[in-house]
C-alpha positions as MATLAB code, in Angstrom:
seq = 'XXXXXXXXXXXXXXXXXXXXXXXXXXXXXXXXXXXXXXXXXXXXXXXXXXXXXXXXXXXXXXXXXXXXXXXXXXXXXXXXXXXXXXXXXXXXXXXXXXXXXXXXXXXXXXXXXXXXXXXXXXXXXXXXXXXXXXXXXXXXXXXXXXXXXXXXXXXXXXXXXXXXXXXXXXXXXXXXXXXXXXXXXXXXXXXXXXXXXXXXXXXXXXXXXXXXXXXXXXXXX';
ca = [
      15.702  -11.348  -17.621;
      19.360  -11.161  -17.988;
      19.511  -14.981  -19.182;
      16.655  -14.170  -21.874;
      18.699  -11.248  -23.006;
      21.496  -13.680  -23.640;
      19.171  -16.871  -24.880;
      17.646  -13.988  -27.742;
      21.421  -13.049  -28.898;
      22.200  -16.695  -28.767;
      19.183  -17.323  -31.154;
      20.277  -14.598  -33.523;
      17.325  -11.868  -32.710;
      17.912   -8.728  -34.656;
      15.449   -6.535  -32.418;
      14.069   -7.562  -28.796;
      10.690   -6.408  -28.394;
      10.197   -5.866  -24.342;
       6.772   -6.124  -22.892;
       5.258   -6.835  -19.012;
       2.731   -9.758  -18.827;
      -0.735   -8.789  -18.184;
      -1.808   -4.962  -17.563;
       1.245   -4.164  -16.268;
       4.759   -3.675  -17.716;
       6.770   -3.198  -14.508;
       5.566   -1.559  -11.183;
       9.469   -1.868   -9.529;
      10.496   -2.980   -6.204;
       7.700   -4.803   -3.957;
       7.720   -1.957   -1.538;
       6.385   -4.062    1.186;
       9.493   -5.741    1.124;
      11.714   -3.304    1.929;
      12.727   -2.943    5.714;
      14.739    0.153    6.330;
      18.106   -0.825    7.889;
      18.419   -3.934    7.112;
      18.761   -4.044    3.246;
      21.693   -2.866    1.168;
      20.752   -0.697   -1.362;
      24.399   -0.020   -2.917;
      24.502   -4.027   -3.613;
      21.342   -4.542   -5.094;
      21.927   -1.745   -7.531;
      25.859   -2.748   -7.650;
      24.805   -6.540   -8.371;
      21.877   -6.557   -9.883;
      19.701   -3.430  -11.048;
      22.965   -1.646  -12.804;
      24.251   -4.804  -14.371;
      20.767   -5.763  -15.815;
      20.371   -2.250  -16.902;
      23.464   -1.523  -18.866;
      23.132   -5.166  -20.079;
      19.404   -3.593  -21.985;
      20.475   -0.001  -22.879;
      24.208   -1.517  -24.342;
      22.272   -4.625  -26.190;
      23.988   -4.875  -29.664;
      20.738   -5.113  -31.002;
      17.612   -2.403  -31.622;
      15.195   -2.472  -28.491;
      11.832   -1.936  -28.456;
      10.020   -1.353  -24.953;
       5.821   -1.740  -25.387;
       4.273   -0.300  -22.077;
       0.896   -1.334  -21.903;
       0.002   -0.150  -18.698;
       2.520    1.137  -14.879;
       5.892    1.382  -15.298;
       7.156    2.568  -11.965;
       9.886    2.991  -10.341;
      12.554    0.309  -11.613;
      10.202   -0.310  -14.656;
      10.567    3.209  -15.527;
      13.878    3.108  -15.751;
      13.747   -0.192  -17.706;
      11.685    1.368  -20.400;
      13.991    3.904  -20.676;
      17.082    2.086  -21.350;
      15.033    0.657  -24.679;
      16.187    2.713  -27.873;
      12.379    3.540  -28.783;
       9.363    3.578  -26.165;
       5.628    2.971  -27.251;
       3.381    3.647  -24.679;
      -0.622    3.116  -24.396;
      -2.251    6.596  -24.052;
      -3.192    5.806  -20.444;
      -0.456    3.836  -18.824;
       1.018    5.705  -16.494;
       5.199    6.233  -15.799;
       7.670    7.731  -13.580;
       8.966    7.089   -9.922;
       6.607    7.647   -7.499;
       9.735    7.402   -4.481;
       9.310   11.038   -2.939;
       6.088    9.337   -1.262;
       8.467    6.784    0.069;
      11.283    9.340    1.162;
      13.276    7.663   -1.342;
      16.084    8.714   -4.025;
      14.424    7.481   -7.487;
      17.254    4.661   -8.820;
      17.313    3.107  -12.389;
      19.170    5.497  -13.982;
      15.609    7.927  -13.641;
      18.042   10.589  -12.610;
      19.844   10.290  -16.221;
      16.724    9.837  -17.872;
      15.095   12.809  -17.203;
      17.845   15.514  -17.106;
      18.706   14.204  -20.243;
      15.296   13.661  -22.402;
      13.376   16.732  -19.876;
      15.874   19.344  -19.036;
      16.804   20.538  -15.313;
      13.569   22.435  -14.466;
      10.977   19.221  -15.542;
      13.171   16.704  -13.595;
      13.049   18.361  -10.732;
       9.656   18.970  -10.600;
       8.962   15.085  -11.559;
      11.328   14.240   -8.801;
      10.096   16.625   -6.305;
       6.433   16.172   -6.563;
       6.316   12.513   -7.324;
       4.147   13.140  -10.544;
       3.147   10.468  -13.135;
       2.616   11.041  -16.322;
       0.262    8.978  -18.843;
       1.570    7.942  -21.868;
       0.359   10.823  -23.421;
       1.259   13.403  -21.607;
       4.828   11.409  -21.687;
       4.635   11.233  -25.625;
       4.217   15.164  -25.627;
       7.125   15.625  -23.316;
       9.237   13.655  -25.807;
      10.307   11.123  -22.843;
       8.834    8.454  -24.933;
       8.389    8.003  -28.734;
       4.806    7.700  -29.382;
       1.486    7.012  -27.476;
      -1.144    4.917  -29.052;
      -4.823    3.618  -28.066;
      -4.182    0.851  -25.875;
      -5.836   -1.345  -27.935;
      -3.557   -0.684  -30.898;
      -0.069   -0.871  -28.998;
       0.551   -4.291  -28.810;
      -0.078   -4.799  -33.108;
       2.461   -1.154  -33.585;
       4.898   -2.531  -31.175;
       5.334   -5.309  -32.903;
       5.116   -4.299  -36.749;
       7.697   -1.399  -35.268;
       9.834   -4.185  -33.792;
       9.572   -6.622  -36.746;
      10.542   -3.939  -39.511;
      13.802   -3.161  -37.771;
      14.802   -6.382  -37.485;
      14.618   -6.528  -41.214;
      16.698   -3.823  -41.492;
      20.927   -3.875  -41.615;
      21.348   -4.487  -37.840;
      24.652   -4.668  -38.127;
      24.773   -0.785  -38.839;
      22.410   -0.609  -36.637;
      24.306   -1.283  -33.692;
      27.121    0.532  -34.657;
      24.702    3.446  -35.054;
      24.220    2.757  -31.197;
      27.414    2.836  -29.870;
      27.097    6.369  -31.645;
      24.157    7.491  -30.087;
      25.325    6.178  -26.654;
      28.912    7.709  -26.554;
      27.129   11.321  -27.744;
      30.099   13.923  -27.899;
      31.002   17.065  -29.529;
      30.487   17.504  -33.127;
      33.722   17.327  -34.290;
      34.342   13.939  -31.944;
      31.185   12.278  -33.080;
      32.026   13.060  -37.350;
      35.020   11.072  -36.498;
      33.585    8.295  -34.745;
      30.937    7.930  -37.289;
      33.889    7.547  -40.138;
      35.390    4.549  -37.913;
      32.153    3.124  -37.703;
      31.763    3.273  -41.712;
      34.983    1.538  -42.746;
      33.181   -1.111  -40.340;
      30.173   -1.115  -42.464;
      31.511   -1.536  -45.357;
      32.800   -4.861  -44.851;
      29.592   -6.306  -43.963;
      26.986   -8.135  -46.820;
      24.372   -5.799  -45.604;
      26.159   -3.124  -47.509;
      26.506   -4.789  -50.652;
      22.809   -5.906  -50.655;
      21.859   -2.432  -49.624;
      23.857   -0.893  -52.946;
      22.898   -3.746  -55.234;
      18.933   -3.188  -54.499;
      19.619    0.264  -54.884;
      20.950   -0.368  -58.796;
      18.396   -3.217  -59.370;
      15.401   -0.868  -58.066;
      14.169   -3.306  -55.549;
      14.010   -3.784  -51.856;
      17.097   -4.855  -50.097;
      17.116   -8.238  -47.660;
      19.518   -7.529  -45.096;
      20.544  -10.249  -43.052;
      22.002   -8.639  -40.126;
      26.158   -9.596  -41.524;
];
């Protein structure tokens, strides 16, 4: 997944629309797998989970995750890291681990203190409760839930209209979002990301359609 990430950035992608194969978008580690004692759990997040992670949620472009149906455990958190989430009304998420007397990993921790508050992650983490996509929509953890049947068309008219948009500001918009900060800290980091913008086409287009009363083609520069 990490070489794809790199192969669509190579290719120029202005958006990355993520989506499982099938009915399922991610159902985490093969659990059958897993032999207590004998794996390393610090180096497979160390080497491979946290890398991959950081790698989605830090992607210099807009991400769109399109969860069709489970995303468990590592899945969970992979959705997460996406800047928007569209979920099917009944796909179900979260981390199912208190069953397997397991710490949730994939960043779920950060995920729900910071989208749920301290009382709902604890009782997600505690009780081992999924939530439909619905339910999940309500909750705010995710953007929107749709029928099933419509996802996969949204997701992809969602994903498609961004990356006609001025990705460039885009991502600096996302370093924004991602550092977060005091007021005060984030007006100046937003005025260091404008002198940035406006060296970039992008702007120019945007203010010339503006005066010509017509829709701007950004070209991501």
């Amino acid at each position: 997944m990490s070489a794809a990430l790199d192969g669509a950035l190579a290719d120029g992608a202005r958006a990355v629309l993520l989506r499982g194969a099938g009915a399922v978008f991610c159902a985490g580690w093969d659990v059958a797998s897993i032999r207590p004692g004998d794996s390393d759990p610090m180096a497979v997040i160390a080497e491979v989970v946290g890398p991959l992670l950081r790698q989605l949620r830090e992607l210099p472009v807009p991400t769109v995750a399109e969860v069709a149906g489970p995303a468990l455990g590592f899945g969970f958190g992979l959705a997460l890291c996406c800047d928007i989430v569209l979920a099917a009304e009944d796909a179900l998420l979260g981390s199912p681990f208190r069953n397997l007397g397991m710490v949730p990993d994939s960043g779920t921790h950060h995920h729900l203190l910071s989208r749920l508050g301290l009382g709902l992650a604890s009782e997600l983490i505690y009780t081992g409760r999924l939530l439909k996509g619905g339910e999940a929509a309500a909750l705010r953890l995710v953007n929107r839930a749709l029928p099933a049947a419509e996802l996969p068309a949204e997701a992809r008219r969602l994903a498609q209209d961004i990356a006609q948009g001025p990705t460039r500001a885009f991502a600096l918009s996302k370093q924004l979002l991602l550092q977060g900060g005091d007021f005060d800290a984030m007006v100046a980091h937003e005025g260091r990301q404008l002198q940035q913008v406006f060296a970039t086409a992008d702007l120019r287009e945007g203010i010339a359609a503006f005066q010509q009363r017509r829709k701007p083609q950004f070209q991501g520069r």
